[in-house]
Coordinates of N, CA and C in Angstrom, one line a residue:
M851 N 47.2 99.7 145.8 CA 46.7 98.4 145.4 C 45.8 98.7 144.1
I852 N 45.1 99.8 144.1 CA 44.3 100.1 142.9 C 45.2 100.4 141.7
L853 N 46.3 101.1 142.0 CA 47.2 101.4 140.9 C 47.8 100.1 140.3
R854 N 48.2 99.2 141.2 CA 48.8 97.9 140.7 C 47.7 97.2 139.8
S855 N 46.5 97.1 140.2 CA 45.5 96.4 139.5 C 45.2 97.1 138.2
L856 N 45.2 98.5 138.2 CA 45.0 99.2 136.9 C 46.1 99.0 136.0
S857 N 47.4 98.9 136.4 CA 48.5 98.6 135.6 C 48.4 97.2 135.0
A858 N 48.0 96.3 135.7 CA 47.8 94.9 135.2 C 46.7 94.8 134.2
L859 N 45.6 95.6 134.4 CA 44.5 95.6 133.5 C 44.9 96.3 132.2
L860 N 45.7 97.3 132.2 CA 46.1 98.0 131.0 C 47.1 97.1 130.2
A861 N 48.0 96.4 130.9 CA 48.9 95.5 130.2 C 48.1 94.4 129.6
T862 N 47.1 93.8 130.2 CA 46.3 92.7 129.7 C 45.5 93.2 128.5
T863 N 45.0 94.4 128.6 CA 44.2 95.0 127.5 C 45.1 95.2 126.3
A864 N 46.3 95.7 126.5 CA 47.2 95.9 125.4 C 47.5 94.6 124.7
F865 N 47.7 93.5 125.5 CA 48.0 92.2 124.9 C 46.8 91.7 124.2
V866 N 45.7 91.8 124.7 CA 44.4 91.3 124.1 C 44.2 92.0 122.8
T867 N 44.4 93.3 122.8 CA 44.2 94.1 121.6 C 45.2 93.7 120.5
A868 N 46.4 93.4 120.8 CA 47.5 93.0 119.9 C 47.3 91.6 119.3
T869 N 46.7 90.7 120.0 CA 46.6 89.3 119.6 C 45.8 89.1 118.3
P870 N 44.7 89.8 118.0 CA 44.0 89.6 116.8 C 44.8 90.1 115.6
V871 N 45.6 91.1 115.7 CA 46.5 91.6 114.6 C 47.5 90.5 114.3
L872 N 48.1 89.9 115.2 CA 49.0 88.8 115.0 C 48.4 87.6 114.3
A873 N 47.2 87.3 114.7 CA 46.4 86.2 114.1 C 46.1 86.5 112.6
Q874 N 45.8 87.8 112.3 CA 45.5 88.1 110.9 C 46.8 88.0 110.0
S875 N 48.0 88.4 110.5 CA 49.1 88.3 109.6 C 49.6 86.9 109.4
I876 N 49.3 86.0 110.3 CA 49.6 84.6 110.2 C 48.7 83.9 109.2
D877 N 47.4 84.2 109.3 CA 46.4 83.6 108.4 C 46.4 84.2 107.0
G878 N 46.6 85.5 106.9 CA 46.6 86.1 105.6 C 48.0 86.1 105.0
S879 N 48.1 86.8 103.8 CA 49.5 86.9 103.3 C 49.9 88.4 103.4
A880 N 51.2 88.6 103.4 CA 51.8 89.9 103.6 C 53.1 89.9 102.8
A881 N 53.4 91.1 102.3 CA 54.7 91.2 101.5 C 55.5 92.4 102.1
I882 N 56.7 92.2 102.2 CA 57.6 93.2 102.6 C 58.7 93.5 101.5
Q883 N 58.8 94.7 101.2 CA 59.8 95.1 100.2 C 60.9 95.8 100.9
T884 N 62.1 95.3 100.8 CA 63.3 95.8 101.4 C 64.3 96.3 100.4
T885 N 64.8 97.5 100.6 CA 65.8 98.1 99.7 C 67.1 98.2 100.5
F886 N 68.1 97.7 99.9 CA 69.5 97.7 100.5 C 70.2 98.8 99.8
R887 N 71.0 99.6 100.6 CA 71.8 100.6 100.0 C 73.2 100.6 100.7
G888 N 74.2 101.0 100.0 CA 75.5 101.2 100.6 C 76.4 102.0 99.7
A889 N 77.5 102.5 100.1 CA 78.3 103.3 99.3 C 79.8 102.9 99.6
V890 N 80.6 103.0 98.5 CA 82.0 102.7 98.6 C 82.7 104.0 98.2
A891 N 83.6 104.5 99.0 CA 84.3 105.7 98.7 C 85.4 105.3 97.7
A892 N 85.7 106.3 96.8 CA 86.7 106.1 95.8 C 88.1 106.2 96.5
G893 N 89.0 105.3 96.1 CA 90.3 105.4 96.7 C 91.2 104.3 96.2
C894 N 92.5 104.5 96.6 CA 93.6 103.6 96.2 C 94.3 103.2 97.5
R895 N 94.8 101.9 97.5 CA 95.6 101.5 98.6 C 96.8 100.7 98.1
V896 N 97.9 101.0 98.7 CA 99.2 100.3 98.4 C 99.7 99.7 99.7
S897 N 100.0 98.4 99.6 CA 100.4 97.6 100.7 C 101.9 97.6 100.8
T898 N 102.5 96.9 101.7 CA 103.9 96.7 101.9 C 104.6 96.1 100.7
A899 N 105.6 96.7 100.3 CA 106.4 96.2 99.1 C 107.2 95.0 99.5
T900 N 107.5 94.2 98.5 CA 108.4 93.1 98.6 C 109.5 93.3 97.6
T901 N 110.7 92.9 97.9 CA 111.9 93.0 97.0 C 112.0 91.7 96.2
T902 N 111.9 91.8 94.8 CA 112.1 90.7 94.0 C 113.5 90.6 93.4
T903 N 114.2 91.7 93.3 CA 115.6 91.7 92.9 C 116.3 92.8 93.6
A904 N 117.5 92.5 94.0 CA 118.4 93.5 94.6 C 119.8 93.2 94.2
S905 N 120.3 93.8 93.1 CA 121.7 93.6 92.7 C 122.5 94.8 93.1
N906 N 123.6 94.5 93.9 CA 124.4 95.5 94.4 C 123.6 96.5 95.3
A907 N 122.6 96.0 96.0 CA 121.8 96.9 96.8 C 121.1 96.0 97.9
S908 N 120.7 96.6 98.9 CA 119.9 96.0 99.9 C 118.7 96.8 100.2
V909 N 117.6 96.2 100.5 CA 116.3 96.9 100.8 C 115.9 96.6 102.2
S910 N 115.6 97.6 103.0 CA 115.2 97.4 104.4 C 114.0 98.3 104.7
A911 N 113.5 98.2 105.9 CA 112.5 99.0 106.5 C 111.2 99.0 105.5
L912 N 110.9 97.8 105.1 CA 109.7 97.7 104.2 C 108.5 97.8 105.1
S913 N 107.6 98.7 104.8 CA 106.4 98.9 105.5 C 105.4 99.6 104.5
P914 N 104.1 99.6 104.8 CA 103.3 100.4 103.9 C 103.7 101.8 103.8
G915 N 104.1 102.2 102.5 CA 104.5 103.6 102.3 C 106.0 103.8 102.5
S916 N 106.8 102.8 102.7 CA 108.2 103.0 102.9 C 109.1 101.9 102.5
A917 N 110.2 102.2 102.0 CA 111.3 101.2 101.7 C 112.6 102.0 101.7
D918 N 113.6 101.5 102.3 CA 115.0 102.1 102.3 C 115.9 101.2 101.5
I919 N 116.5 101.9 100.5 CA 117.4 101.2 99.6 C 118.8 101.7 99.8
A920 N 119.7 100.8 100.1 CA 121.2 101.1 100.3 C 122.0 100.4 99.2
I921 N 122.8 101.2 98.5 CA 123.6 100.7 97.5 C 124.8 100.1 98.1
S922 N 125.1 98.9 97.8 CA 126.2 98.1 98.5 C 127.6 98.8 98.1
Q923 N 127.8 99.0 96.9 CA 129.1 99.6 96.4 C 128.7 100.6 95.3
L924 N 128.7 101.9 95.7 CA 128.3 102.9 94.8 C 129.4 103.2 93.7
V925 N 130.6 103.1 94.0 CA 131.7 103.3 93.1 C 132.8 102.2 93.2
D926 N 133.5 102.1 92.1 CA 134.7 101.1 92.1 C 135.9 101.9 92.6
D927 N 137.1 101.2 92.5 CA 138.3 101.8 93.0 C 138.7 103.1 92.2
D928 N 138.2 103.3 91.0 CA 138.5 104.5 90.3 C 137.4 105.6 90.5
G929 N 136.5 105.4 91.3 CA 135.4 106.4 91.6 C 134.3 106.4 90.6
T930 N 134.3 105.4 89.7 CA 133.3 105.2 88.7 C 132.1 104.4 89.3
V931 N 130.9 104.9 88.9 CA 129.7 104.2 89.4 C 129.6 102.8 89.0
V932 N 129.3 101.9 90.0 CA 129.0 100.5 89.8 C 127.5 100.4 89.7
G933 N 127.0 99.7 88.6 CA 125.6 99.5 88.4 C 124.8 98.8 89.5
S934 N 123.6 99.2 89.6 CA 122.7 98.6 90.6 C 121.3 98.4 90.1
T935 N 120.6 97.4 90.5 CA 119.2 97.2 90.1 C 118.4 96.7 91.3
V936 N 117.2 97.4 91.5 CA 116.3 97.0 92.5 C 114.9 96.9 91.9
V937 N 114.2 95.7 92.2 CA 112.9 95.6 91.7 C 112.0 95.4 92.9
L938 N 111.0 96.3 93.1 CA 110.0 96.2 94.2 C 108.7 95.9 93.6
S939 N 107.9 95.1 94.3 CA 106.5 94.7 94.0 C 105.6 95.2 95.1
L940 N 104.7 96.1 94.7 CA 103.8 96.7 95.7 C 102.4 96.3 95.4
P941 N 101.8 95.5 96.2 CA 100.4 95.1 96.0 C 99.5 96.4 96.1
A942 N 98.6 96.6 95.1 CA 97.8 97.8 95.1 C 96.4 97.5 94.6
V943 N 95.5 98.4 94.9 CA 94.2 98.4 94.4 C 93.6 99.8 94.3
C944 N 93.0 100.2 93.2 CA 92.3 101.4 93.0 C 90.9 101.1 92.4
N945 N 89.9 101.5 93.1 CA 88.5 101.1 92.7 C 87.8 102.0 91.8
Q946 N 88.5 102.9 91.1 CA 88.0 103.7 90.0 C 89.1 104.2 89.2
A947 N 88.8 105.0 88.2 CA 89.8 105.6 87.4 C 90.8 106.4 88.3
H948 N 92.1 106.4 88.0 CA 93.0 106.9 88.9 C 94.3 107.4 88.2
T949 N 95.2 108.0 89.0 CA 96.5 108.5 88.5 C 97.6 107.8 89.2
L950 N 98.7 107.6 88.5 CA 99.9 107.1 89.2 C 101.0 108.3 88.9
N951 N 101.5 108.8 90.0 CA 102.5 109.8 90.0 C 103.8 109.3 90.6
L952 N 104.9 109.6 89.9 CA 106.2 109.2 90.4 C 107.1 110.5 90.3
E953 N 107.8 110.7 91.4 CA 108.7 111.9 91.4 C 110.0 111.6 92.1
S954 N 111.1 112.1 91.5 CA 112.4 112.1 92.1 C 112.6 113.5 92.8
L955 N 112.8 113.6 94.1 CA 112.8 114.8 94.8 C 114.2 115.6 94.5
R956 N 115.2 114.8 94.1 CA 116.5 115.4 93.9 C 117.0 115.3 92.5
G957 N 116.2 114.7 91.6 CA 116.6 114.6 90.2 C 117.7 113.5 90.0
G958 N 117.8 112.6 90.9 CA 118.8 111.5 90.8 C 119.5 111.4 92.2
L959 N 120.5 110.5 92.3 CA 121.3 110.4 93.5 C 122.2 111.6 93.6
Q960 N 121.9 112.5 94.5 CA 122.6 113.8 94.6 C 123.6 113.8 95.7
G961 N 124.9 114.2 95.5 CA 125.9 114.2 96.5 C 125.6 115.4 97.5
N962 N 126.0 115.2 98.7 CA 125.8 116.3 99.7 C 126.9 117.3 99.8
G963 N 127.9 117.2 99.0 CA 129.0 118.2 99.0 C 128.7 119.4 98.2
P964 N 129.6 120.4 98.2 CA 129.3 121.7 97.5 C 129.4 121.4 96.0
P965 N 128.7 122.2 95.2 CA 128.7 122.1 93.8 C 130.2 122.2 93.2
L966 N 130.5 121.4 92.2 CA 131.8 121.4 91.6 C 131.8 122.4 90.5
A967 N 132.9 123.2 90.4 CA 133.1 124.1 89.3 C 133.9 123.5 88.2
G968 N 133.4 122.5 87.5 CA 134.1 121.8 86.5 C 135.0 120.7 87.0
G969 N 135.9 120.2 86.2 CA 136.8 119.1 86.6 C 136.2 117.8 86.2
P970 N 136.9 116.7 86.5 CA 136.5 115.4 86.1 C 135.5 114.7 86.9
F971 N 135.1 115.3 88.1 CA 134.2 114.6 89.0 C 132.7 115.2 88.9
R972 N 131.8 114.4 89.3 CA 130.4 114.8 89.3 C 129.8 114.5 90.6
T973 N 128.6 115.2 90.9 CA 127.9 115.0 92.2 C 126.5 114.5 92.0
L974 N 126.1 114.1 90.8 CA 124.7 113.6 90.5 C 124.8 112.4 89.7
V975 N 124.1 111.4 90.1 CA 124.0 110.1 89.4 C 122.5 109.9 89.0
P976 N 122.2 110.2 87.7 CA 120.8 109.9 87.3 C 120.6 108.4 87.2
Y977 N 119.3 108.0 87.3 CA 118.9 106.6 87.2 C 117.6 106.6 86.5
T978 N 117.2 105.4 86.1 CA 115.8 105.2 85.5 C 115.0 104.3 86.4
V979 N 113.7 104.5 86.2 CA 112.7 103.7 86.9 C 111.6 103.3 85.9
T980 N 111.4 102.0 85.9 CA 110.3 101.5 85.0 C 109.2 101.1 85.9
V981 N 108.0 101.5 85.6 CA 106.8 101.2 86.4 C 105.8 100.4 85.5
D982 N 105.5 99.2 86.0 CA 104.5 98.3 85.4 C 103.3 98.3 86.2
W983 N 102.1 98.7 85.7 CA 100.9 98.7 86.4 C 99.7 98.7 85.5
A984 N 98.7 98.0 85.8 CA 97.4 98.0 85.1 C 97.6 97.7 83.6
G985 N 98.5 96.8 83.3 CA 98.7 96.3 82.0 C 99.6 97.2 81.1
G986 N 100.1 98.2 81.7 CA 101.0 99.1 81.0 C 102.4 99.3 81.6
S987 N 103.3 99.8 80.9 CA 104.7 100.0 81.4 C 105.1 101.4 81.0
Q988 N 105.8 102.1 81.9 CA 106.3 103.4 81.6 C 107.7 103.6 82.1
L989 N 108.6 104.2 81.3 CA 110.0 104.4 81.8 C 110.1 105.9 82.2
F990 N 110.8 106.1 83.3 CA 111.0 107.4 83.9 C 112.4 107.6 84.2
A991 N 113.0 108.7 83.7 CA 114.4 109.1 84.0 C 114.3 110.2 85.1
T992 N 115.2 110.0 86.1 CA 115.1 110.9 87.2 C 115.4 112.4 86.8
G993 N 116.1 112.6 85.7 CA 116.3 114.0 85.2 C 115.0 114.6 84.8
D994 N 114.0 113.8 84.5 CA 112.7 114.4 84.2 C 111.9 114.8 85.4
E995 N 112.4 114.5 86.5 CA 111.8 114.8 87.9 C 110.5 114.3 88.2
S996 N 109.5 114.1 87.2 CA 108.2 113.6 87.6 C 107.6 112.9 86.4
L997 N 106.7 112.0 86.7 CA 105.9 111.2 85.8 C 104.5 111.2 86.3
S998 N 103.5 111.3 85.4 CA 102.1 111.2 85.8 C 101.4 110.4 84.7
L999 N 100.7 109.4 85.1 CA 99.9 108.5 84.2 C 98.5 108.5 84.7
S1000 N 97.6 108.7 83.7 CA 96.2 108.6 84.0 C 95.7 107.2 83.6
I1001 N 95.1 106.5 84.5 CA 94.6 105.1 84.2 C 93.0 105.3 84.2
G1002 N 92.4 104.9 83.1 CA 91.0 105.1 82.9 C 90.1 104.2 83.6
D1003 N 90.6 103.1 84.2 CA 89.7 102.2 84.9 C 90.2 101.8 86.3
A1004 N 89.4 101.1 87.0 CA 89.9 100.5 88.3 C 90.9 99.4 88.0
A1005 N 91.8 99.2 88.9 CA 92.8 98.2 88.7 C 93.3 97.6 90.1
T1006 N 93.7 96.4 90.0 CA 94.2 95.7 91.2 C 95.4 94.8 90.8
G1007 N 96.4 94.6 91.6 CA 97.5 93.8 91.3 C 98.8 94.4 91.8
P1008 N 99.9 93.9 91.4 CA 101.2 94.5 91.8 C 101.6 95.7 90.9
V1009 N 102.1 96.7 91.6 CA 102.8 97.8 90.9 C 104.3 97.3 91.0
T1010 N 104.9 97.1 89.8 CA 106.3 96.7 89.8 C 107.1 97.9 89.4
V1011 N 108.1 98.2 90.3 CA 109.0 99.3 90.2 C 110.4 98.8 90.0
T1012 N 111.0 99.0 88.9 CA 112.4 98.6 88.6 C 113.3 99.8 88.6
I1013 N 114.2 99.9 89.5 CA 115.1 101.0 89.6 C 116.5 100.6 89.1
Q1014 N 117.0 101.3 88.1 CA 118.3 100.9 87.5 C 119.3 102.1 87.6
I1015 N 120.4 101.9 88.3 CA 121.5 102.9 88.3 C 122.5 102.4 87.4
P1016 N 122.8 103.1 86.3 CA 123.7 102.6 85.3 C 125.2 102.7 85.8
A1017 N 126.0 101.8 85.3 CA 127.4 101.8 85.6 C 128.1 102.8 84.7
G1018 N 129.3 103.3 85.2 CA 130.1 104.1 84.3 C 129.9 105.6 84.5
G1019 N 130.4 106.4 83.6 CA 130.3 107.8 83.6 C 131.5 108.4 84.3
A1020 N 131.5 109.7 84.5 CA 132.6 110.4 85.2 C 132.6 109.9 86.6
P1021 N 133.8 109.9 87.3 CA 133.9 109.5 88.7 C 133.1 110.5 89.6
L1022 N 132.7 110.0 90.8 CA 131.9 110.8 91.7 C 132.9 111.5 92.7
A1023 N 132.5 112.7 93.1 CA 133.1 113.4 94.1 C 132.8 112.8 95.5
S1024 N 133.6 113.0 96.5 CA 133.3 112.3 97.8 C 132.0 112.9 98.3
G1025 N 131.3 112.1 99.2 CA 130.1 112.6 99.8 C 129.1 111.5 100.0
T1026 N 128.0 111.8 100.6 CA 126.9 110.9 100.7 C 125.9 111.2 99.6
Y1027 N 125.4 110.2 98.9 CA 124.5 110.4 97.7 C 123.2 109.9 98.1
S1028 N 122.1 110.6 97.8 CA 120.8 110.2 98.2 C 119.7 110.8 97.2
D1029 N 118.6 110.2 97.3 CA 117.4 110.7 96.5 C 116.2 110.2 97.3
E1030 N 115.1 110.8 97.0 CA 113.8 110.3 97.6 C 112.9 110.1 96.4
L1031 N 112.4 108.9 96.2 CA 111.5 108.6 95.0 C 110.2 108.4 95.6
V1032 N 109.2 109.1 95.1 CA 107.8 109.1 95.7 C 106.9 108.6 94.6
L1033 N 106.2 107.5 94.9 CA 105.2 106.9 94.0 C 103.9 107.1 94.7
E1034 N 102.9 107.6 94.0 CA 101.6 107.9 94.6 C 100.5 107.4 93.6
L1035 N 99.6 106.6 94.1 CA 98.3 106.2 93.4 C 97.2 107.0 94.0
G1036 N 96.4 107.6 93.2 CA 95.3 108.4 93.7 C 94.1 108.4 92.8
A1037 N 92.9 108.4 93.4 CA 91.7 108.4 92.7 C 91.6 109.7 91.8
A1038 N 91.2 109.5 90.5 CA 91.1 110.6 89.6 C 89.9 111.5 90.0
G1039 N 90.1 112.7 89.7 CA 89.0 113.7 89.9 C 88.9 114.0 91.3

């Protein structure tokens, strides 16, 4: 019983002691200075591409970081390449100076057959890629294997990628032709 009374007395004393302090802050003036801080990590983001043009091609499996392009008719009856055009639009944002890198992993559409020792047929179809981003445009030929652009500012908007496979040239040897085109946006430094 004494413990319970002592606890009640201490609680009452603490309340009584705090009451005059509250009264002073209400009657007087007080200022509070608050500082807000936050940080934003440097980075770039590319969202799911959309197809704006697909001539003699179809685009599927569109997801962030991926698109599959299938050429509808790679060659005509004589084995000569039929031209194709694909235009992809990739929503992107980079919040600081950054780089855009583009690389053809096979140097063009490469056939899966053995190398040819001369003759009228070929196993490589070079193509071009035009990249429009941050107010600039750059042409890339797959024979160059890679392209690197330095962008001095932050940017947001669509990265437009136009892939053009030219018609004509020597006929193609039989086989499956493929390439992997890698586009990368990354924060500089």
